[in-house]
């Protein structure tokens, strides 16, 4: 059944690491205001975007994700003051690592989404899903493997 | 989990909110096949009493040791469900919420089977997490009940009184010989024009008499160590060389003292003696001998004051006393200073005697000031007939001075112009301004009154230059509304100097490990939601040290900081979220990289050369765990293993 779905349209698998104080609350607001977006992204809420390191994102790719979103509070607004700056640096580093491995760095996206930005959350997922659809399956995509 | 995981999954319909989009019954049937799930069910409203009872019953009957509630956002009912599992005898962290409403059903309506598939993935992730959650209990610590207040301006006074009234002991440390701060220097206060000292001095007396307050004036905090609830503080009480209990304020010493120095309380407009009292109602109510100005504490050198004192209050043998005490909470209220006029090149670098700052003008207006409240200019004591007030002097000028707005100058300048006009009705008052910011209660009305009834001429524009020409102070400015250049020959110019943090703020922030914002004011834990707390647990802010403020805001913040301190001190023990980081000593290489990652100073490398976490200070962000090169640190209940398994469950097939 999956096979036929892929032939119709590639439906990427995306993971979203959302910090609990801003971005996950923003995603909740998107829900409360019924801003619909594609269901490709599965959220994982963490305390702070600073909790996410390179290995977690790589793990997601190894497990078959086609794209990974890391989202935290806007600079200066992190609940723990500065975790998002660390996430910022780590994602920048990660993009280089991905390039070294021959992967497109655009498969990772870092976005600042506050608790009041439900629209921005919905829009971000929409755009990210579209971008990854255009890029096609990732190197370890379990969508592709099944083809 | 010590015993084999037995997880129950409870799927909520939320009426049609979830069930209308997600196949809840199908989910319950499918999730039962997932590893370690031994029970699953769906129900209309899990949060209702019958819903919660279903969970409690299943925990008992099915011998569950973990619970997933697939429902609305954890921000709605995580607490409800965690309490429910606790009532059924499980640790609260044996319960996790799978958010399948806000982050699933509500945003994927009309997507066929997709929301159900996504919900399944979310639930699987939660199962992987909960089965690895360890039971945790809040971390508890004893604490001291005492509160230290640093700074005895109106902020510190208010905070000290509130905390003391709640029954806690307070030590109030003030570096000057008297409490009162800048408010004691003010003449009358906007917008109601009540006399500043008249409303302040009763509070100062109350501080002095309160059984729960120990006032340490002329004192300084030397050293602070410890953490929330248990700060150990060393305070130096400097010698005043006068016994405050014996001093009867006769003033004979002052009359005979031969040394004249600038009077700080009158902003240098007059002089005082080496032995003096800042103002008549000063608290503590006693003279202070200024060690640096005195001819020498040796009785052979001068000793005039000691000789004349009938009360035998002068004591040259006093020396500093050092006091060491434990405090549970600390309120920092070190206040503000004015941006020095000497930095204003465009306005003559402070070299003209008749170009004064706002606080000097307050002293000229004050009935207790050097001119007994008559407006007379410093150079020759004449009553000035043309007075120019310059707002935003040193503020809102990122190129040359401070970029921020000092917030209170619009108001006090209007007050100055009004009081001047009342004192010199035939005089002319001109105010140069960029904008008028009068956002406080009854403030706009006050400005209107000054502009209309007191006939003060408001000129929108900046003053570009100021110079002495033919004995007058020539002010070059712009009247943007008329589109004209202005030249005014003034007798007196009053600069509304920018409010800057007290010169003590840097030193205090270093001692207490506080953050300063880009303009040097104390940085609060959260600009909107935690405005009186610092990021250092148990340390709170009050007053203008945290940002420019008028008296009503200062007093509110003083009470706010006090309430926060009382809230903390009133608890029998301090508890702390147990989700903190732990160290695997076998993996830790002692590199210390984590120390710089932590915003709360919760980590150190101990004497055994491994990282150690202070569980009271750690807020559990997990940043250090992600930065540790040897993976020695892990955040409890969000470990790398948990994250990895969650990712696998949510993405893998
Ligand atoms: C010209 C002018 C006119 C004003 N007029 C008005 C008005 O009419 N109405 C109004 O509402 N507001 C007015 N204000 C504002 C008012 O002065 C402030 O809101 C108020 O004084 C702030 O109080 P505070 O306690 O925060 O600070 P401060 O008054 O600055 O007090 C701080 C205290 O802490 C002490 N201190 C500092 N560092 C240490 C340390 N390390 N250890 C121990 N002690 C320390 C200082 O000696 C001082 O006593 C005016 C301000 C100015 C400049
Ligand atoms: S988890 Fe955050 S607060 Fe706790 S020790 Fe690590 S960096 Fe500091
Ligand atoms: S809490 Fe949101 S990024 Fe740190």
PDB file of C-alpha atoms and ligand atoms in Angstrom, chain A residues 19-23 46-50 71-74 77-84 112, chain B residues 621, ligand 3:
ATOM      1  CA  UNK A  19      11.066  23.520  23.263  1.00  0.00           C
ATOM      2  CA  UNK A  20       8.344  23.273  25.823  1.00  0.00           C
ATOM      3  CA  UNK A  21       8.122  26.943  26.825  1.00  0.00           C
ATOM      4  CA  UNK A  22       7.823  28.624  23.447  1.00  0.00           C
ATOM      5  CA  UNK A  23       7.597  26.461  20.375  1.00  0.00           C
ATOM      6  CA  UNK A  46      11.955  18.899  25.021  1.00  0.00           C
ATOM      7  CA  UNK A  47      12.651  21.276  27.889  1.00  0.00           C
ATOM      8  CA  UNK A  48      14.741  23.626  25.821  1.00  0.00           C
ATOM      9  CA  UNK A  49      16.157  23.765  22.308  1.00  0.00           C
ATOM     10  CA  UNK A  50      19.531  23.652  24.057  1.00  0.00           C
ATOM     11  CA  UNK A  71      12.484  25.127  17.179  1.00  0.00           C
ATOM     12  CA  UNK A  72      12.985  27.274  20.256  1.00  0.00           C
ATOM     13  CA  UNK A  73      12.197  30.623  21.771  1.00  0.00           C
ATOM     14  CA  UNK A  74      13.351  33.776  20.016  1.00  0.00           C
ATOM     15  CA  UNK A  77      13.540  34.838  25.232  1.00  0.00           C
ATOM     16  CA  UNK A  78      14.752  31.341  26.127  1.00  0.00           C
ATOM     17  CA  UNK A  79      13.176  30.255  29.404  1.00  0.00           C
ATOM     18  CA  UNK A  80      16.654  29.311  30.529  1.00  0.00           C
ATOM     19  CA  UNK A  81      18.092  32.533  29.059  1.00  0.00           C
ATOM     20  CA  UNK A  82      20.547  31.112  26.580  1.00  0.00           C
ATOM     21  CA  UNK A  83      19.810  27.511  25.544  1.00  0.00           C
ATOM     22  CA  UNK A  84      18.631  28.672  22.133  1.00  0.00           C
ATOM     23  CA  UNK A 112      12.344  30.669  16.491  1.00  0.00           C
TER      24      UNK A 112
ATOM     25  CA  UNK B 621      17.302  22.836  30.791  1.00  0.00           C
TER      26      UNK B 621
HETATM   27  S1  LIG C   3      13.206  27.191  26.520  1.00  0.00           S
HETATM   28 FE1  LIG C   3      12.663  27.643  24.494  1.00  0.00          FE
HETATM   29  S2  LIG C   3      14.632  27.684  23.579  1.00  0.00           S
HETATM   30 FE2  LIG C   3      15.173  27.408  25.670  1.00  0.00          FE
END
